[in-house]
């Protein structure tokens, strides 16, 4: 079981702060994997015996003895190479912890855990993988086992959680700023409108560049995969990095207080056949 991030600093932070007895594997082209035992945040350890939600934060002896890994995968469809290698190496469950690229999120979304259980709009990777043409761009689903486990964990913790349809985004700037391509901005706007129009009325949409690739690779490998997305501030024109400047502390606080322990505990509790 493992957690994969395309944000390299996030992956390094999680590995340094939340794994113990680690073994590290690196490659010359940027992928990196840390394998160890989960070490919960200090604030979580301090409150597990005094709060009414201790059952959701205390680890069992079995969980404490189970190794888990954190990995870095590239941004975009190139992440598929890492996903494939991780599954080939024996990974059974892979959870992407990333950020939502959706524009103009509601303020409440910054403290909402978004569980991606459906992805779509994946064309180029499907074609390159030999997927039948009629499946290009069609929905690809997360593992029901992971979705159920993560939903239950969120409910036990009384965390705000939403299931999301995540559209694959091949070009980040085509969503964030179509005027980057002034001669094609109308076409790009039409494409985005079509995606929104095809989103079911009972679903909220998200965007990212890796989840659909992960789900496709997992589907082909017959493994379990899901994505958990955090909303960080990508709307401020003064900075292109939500992990720099005035939004850094908010992003890190939500990461530590809402996401980290939740993701690792839920993943460790996923029952796998022996």
Coordinates of C-alpha atoms in Angstrom, one line a residue:
X1 CA 0.0 0.0 0.0
X2 CA 1.2 3.5 -0.7
X3 CA 0.6 7.2 -1.2
X4 CA 1.8 9.0 -4.4
X5 CA 2.3 12.7 -4.9
X6 CA 3.3 14.8 -7.9
X7 CA 4.2 17.7 -5.6
X8 CA 7.7 16.7 -4.7
X9 CA 8.0 18.9 -1.6
X10 CA 4.7 17.4 -0.2
X11 CA 6.1 13.8 -0.8
X12 CA 9.4 14.7 0.9
X13 CA 7.6 16.4 3.8
X14 CA 5.3 13.4 4.4
X15 CA 8.2 10.9 4.2
X16 CA 10.3 13.0 6.6
X17 CA 7.6 13.7 9.1
X18 CA 5.4 10.6 9.0
X19 CA 7.5 7.6 8.2
X20 CA 10.0 5.9 10.6
X21 CA 12.6 3.2 9.9
X22 CA 12.6 4.2 6.2
X23 CA 14.4 2.8 3.2
X24 CA 14.7 5.1 0.2
X25 CA 14.9 4.2 -3.5
X26 CA 15.7 6.8 -6.1
X27 CA 16.1 7.0 -9.9
X28 CA 18.1 9.4 -12.0
X29 CA 14.9 10.7 -13.7
X30 CA 13.2 12.0 -10.5
X31 CA 11.1 9.2 -9.1
X32 CA 11.6 8.4 -5.5
X33 CA 10.1 6.0 -3.0
X34 CA 10.3 5.9 0.8
X35 CA 9.2 2.7 2.6
X36 CA 8.6 2.6 6.3
X37 CA 6.1 2.5 9.2
X38 CA 3.6 5.3 9.6
X39 CA 4.3 7.8 12.3
X40 CA 1.2 9.9 13.2
X41 CA 1.5 13.7 13.8
X42 CA 2.4 14.7 17.4
X43 CA -1.0 16.4 17.9
X44 CA -2.8 13.2 16.9
X45 CA -0.8 11.1 19.3
X46 CA -1.5 13.6 22.1
X47 CA -5.3 13.5 21.6
X48 CA -5.9 9.9 20.9
X49 CA -6.6 9.0 24.5
X50 CA -8.6 12.1 25.4
X51 CA -11.1 12.6 22.6
X52 CA -14.3 10.8 21.7
X53 CA -12.8 10.1 18.3
X54 CA -9.9 8.1 19.6
X55 CA -11.1 5.0 17.8
X56 CA -10.5 6.7 14.5
X57 CA -7.0 7.9 15.3
X58 CA -5.4 5.1 17.4
X59 CA -3.6 2.5 15.5
X60 CA -3.9 -1.3 16.0
X61 CA -0.8 -3.5 16.5
X62 CA -1.4 -4.8 13.0
X63 CA -1.3 -1.3 11.5
X64 CA 1.8 -0.4 13.4
X65 CA 3.6 -3.5 12.0
X66 CA 2.5 -2.9 8.4
X67 CA 4.9 -1.1 6.1
X68 CA 3.7 1.6 3.8
X69 CA 5.3 3.8 1.1
X70 CA 5.3 7.3 -0.2
X71 CA 6.3 8.0 -3.8
X72 CA 6.9 10.8 -6.2
X73 CA 5.4 10.6 -9.6
X74 CA 5.8 13.2 -12.4
X75 CA 3.2 15.8 -13.2
X76 CA 0.8 14.8 -16.0
X77 CA 0.5 11.6 -18.0
X78 CA 4.2 10.8 -17.5
X79 CA 3.1 9.7 -14.0
X80 CA 1.7 6.6 -15.6
X81 CA 5.2 5.2 -15.9
X82 CA 5.7 5.4 -12.1
X83 CA 2.2 4.0 -11.4
X84 CA 3.0 1.0 -13.7
X85 CA 6.3 0.4 -12.0
X86 CA 4.8 0.5 -8.5
X87 CA 2.1 -2.0 -9.4
X88 CA 4.7 -4.2 -11.1
X89 CA 6.8 -4.1 -7.9
X90 CA 3.9 -5.5 -5.9
X91 CA 1.8 -2.5 -4.8
X92 CA -1.9 -3.6 -4.4
X93 CA -3.4 -0.2 -3.3
X94 CA -2.2 3.2 -4.5
X95 CA -3.8 6.5 -3.3
X96 CA -2.9 9.8 -5.0
X97 CA -2.8 12.7 -2.6
X98 CA -2.9 15.8 -4.8
X99 CA -4.5 19.2 -5.2
X100 CA -7.6 20.1 -7.2
X101 CA -7.1 22.4 -10.2
X102 CA -10.7 23.5 -10.4
X103 CA -11.1 27.2 -10.9
X104 CA -12.7 29.5 -8.4
X105 CA -13.5 27.0 -5.7
X106 CA -16.0 27.9 -3.0
X107 CA -14.4 28.9 0.3
X108 CA -15.8 25.8 2.0
X109 CA -13.8 23.6 -0.4
X110 CA -10.5 24.5 1.3
X111 CA -11.5 22.4 4.3
X112 CA -13.3 19.7 2.3
X113 CA -11.8 16.3 1.6
X114 CA -12.5 15.4 -2.0
X115 CA -12.6 11.7 -2.9
X116 CA -12.2 11.1 -6.6
X117 CA -14.2 8.0 -7.5
X118 CA -14.7 8.7 -11.2
X119 CA -12.4 10.2 -13.8
X120 CA -12.9 11.0 -17.5
X121 CA -11.5 12.9 -20.5
X122 CA -8.4 10.8 -20.9
X123 CA -7.6 10.4 -24.6
X124 CA -3.9 10.5 -25.5
X125 CA -2.8 8.0 -22.8
X126 CA -5.6 5.6 -23.7
X127 CA -4.6 5.8 -27.4
X128 CA -0.9 5.2 -26.5
X129 CA -1.9 2.3 -24.3
X130 CA -3.8 0.5 -27.0
X131 CA -7.2 1.0 -25.3
X132 CA -10.1 0.5 -27.8
X133 CA -11.1 3.8 -29.4
X134 CA -14.6 3.6 -28.0
X135 CA -13.2 3.8 -24.5
X136 CA -11.1 6.9 -25.1
X137 CA -12.3 9.7 -22.8
X138 CA -14.9 7.6 -21.1
X139 CA -15.3 7.2 -17.3
X140 CA -12.7 5.2 -15.4
X141 CA -13.6 4.3 -11.8
X142 CA -11.7 4.2 -8.6
X143 CA -11.6 1.0 -6.5
X144 CA -14.9 0.6 -4.7
X145 CA -13.0 -1.0 -1.8
X146 CA -10.9 2.1 -1.3
X147 CA -13.8 4.5 -1.7
X148 CA -15.8 2.7 0.9
X149 CA -13.0 2.5 3.4
X150 CA -12.1 6.2 3.0
X151 CA -15.8 7.3 3.2
X152 CA -16.2 5.3 6.4
X153 CA -13.0 6.8 7.9
X154 CA -14.2 10.3 7.1
X155 CA -17.6 9.7 8.6
X156 CA -16.1 8.4 11.8
X157 CA -13.9 11.5 12.1
X158 CA -16.8 13.7 11.2
X159 CA -14.8 15.3 8.4
X160 CA -16.4 17.2 5.5
X161 CA -16.1 14.9 2.5
X162 CA -17.4 14.9 -1.1
X163 CA -17.1 12.4 -3.9
X164 CA -15.9 14.0 -7.1
X165 CA -15.9 13.5 -10.8
X166 CA -12.4 14.5 -11.9
X167 CA -11.8 15.6 -15.5
X168 CA -8.3 14.8 -16.9
X169 CA -6.4 17.9 -17.7
X170 CA -3.6 17.5 -20.2
X171 CA -2.6 21.1 -20.3
X172 CA -2.8 23.0 -17.1
X173 CA -2.9 26.5 -18.7
X174 CA -5.8 25.6 -21.0
X175 CA -8.0 25.5 -17.9
X176 CA -6.4 28.1 -15.7
X177 CA -5.8 30.7 -18.4
X178 CA -7.1 30.0 -21.9
X179 CA -6.0 33.4 -23.0
X180 CA -2.5 31.9 -23.0
X181 CA -3.5 30.7 -26.4
X182 CA -5.3 33.7 -27.9
X183 CA -6.1 32.1 -31.2
X184 CA -7.6 29.0 -29.6
X185 CA -9.2 30.4 -26.5
X186 CA -12.7 30.1 -27.9
X187 CA -12.1 26.4 -28.7
X188 CA -10.7 25.8 -25.2
X189 CA -13.7 27.5 -23.5
X190 CA -16.0 25.4 -25.6
X191 CA -14.2 22.2 -24.5
X192 CA -14.4 23.2 -20.8
X193 CA -18.1 24.0 -21.2
X194 CA -18.7 20.6 -22.8
X195 CA -17.0 18.9 -19.8
X196 CA -19.1 20.8 -17.4
X197 CA -22.3 20.2 -19.3
X198 CA -21.7 16.4 -19.3
X199 CA -21.1 16.3 -15.5
X200 CA -24.1 14.8 -13.8
X201 CA -26.3 17.2 -11.9
X202 CA -25.6 15.3 -8.6
X203 CA -21.9 15.6 -9.0
X204 CA -19.3 18.3 -8.5
X205 CA -16.4 18.4 -10.9
X206 CA -12.7 18.6 -10.2
X207 CA -9.7 18.8 -12.5
X208 CA -6.2 17.3 -12.3
X209 CA -3.5 15.9 -14.5
X210 CA -2.8 12.5 -12.9
X211 CA -5.9 10.8 -11.4
X212 CA -7.4 9.5 -14.7
X213 CA -4.0 8.1 -15.6
X214 CA -3.7 6.4 -12.2
X215 CA -7.2 4.9 -12.6
X216 CA -6.5 3.6 -16.1
X217 CA -3.2 2.0 -15.1
X218 CA -4.8 0.4 -12.0
X219 CA -7.7 -0.9 -14.1
X220 CA -5.3 -2.5 -16.6
X221 CA -3.1 -3.9 -13.8
X222 CA -6.2 -5.1 -11.8
X223 CA -5.1 -3.2 -8.7
X224 CA -6.8 -0.7 -6.3
X225 CA -6.5 3.1 -6.8
X226 CA -8.2 6.3 -5.7
X227 CA -7.4 10.0 -5.4
X228 CA -7.8 12.4 -2.5
X229 CA -7.7 16.0 -3.5
X230 CA -7.0 19.1 -1.3
X231 CA -8.0 22.5 -2.4
X232 CA -5.2 25.0 -2.2
X233 CA -5.2 28.6 -3.4
X234 CA -4.4 28.8 -7.1
X235 CA -6.4 31.9 -7.7
X236 CA -4.0 34.6 -6.5
X237 CA -2.4 36.2 -9.5
X238 CA 0.5 37.4 -7.4
X239 CA 1.8 33.9 -6.9
X240 CA 1.7 30.8 -9.1
X241 CA 2.6 28.5 -6.2
X242 CA 0.1 28.0 -3.4
X243 CA 2.9 26.7 -1.2
X244 CA 4.7 30.0 -1.3
X245 CA 3.8 33.4 0.0
X246 CA 0.7 34.3 2.0
X247 CA -1.1 31.0 1.3
X248 CA 1.6 28.6 2.5
X249 CA 0.5 28.4 6.1
X250 CA -3.2 27.7 5.2
X251 CA -2.2 24.9 2.8
X252 CA 0.2 23.3 5.4
X253 CA -2.3 23.7 8.2
X254 CA -5.1 21.9 6.3
X255 CA -2.6 19.2 5.1
X256 CA -1.6 18.5 8.7
X257 CA -4.9 18.9 10.5
X258 CA -7.3 17.3 7.9
X259 CA -5.5 15.1 5.4
X260 CA -2.4 13.4 6.6
X261 CA -3.5 11.2 9.4
X262 CA -6.9 10.6 7.7
X263 CA -5.3 9.3 4.5
X264 CA -2.7 7.0 6.1
X265 CA -5.1 5.5 8.7
X266 CA -7.7 4.8 6.1
X267 CA -5.2 3.3 3.7
X268 CA -3.7 1.1 6.5
X269 CA -7.3 -0.1 7.3
X270 CA -8.1 -1.3 3.8
X271 CA -8.6 -5.0 4.0
X272 CA -6.7 -6.9 1.4
X273 CA -7.0 -10.7 0.7
X274 CA -4.0 -12.6 1.7

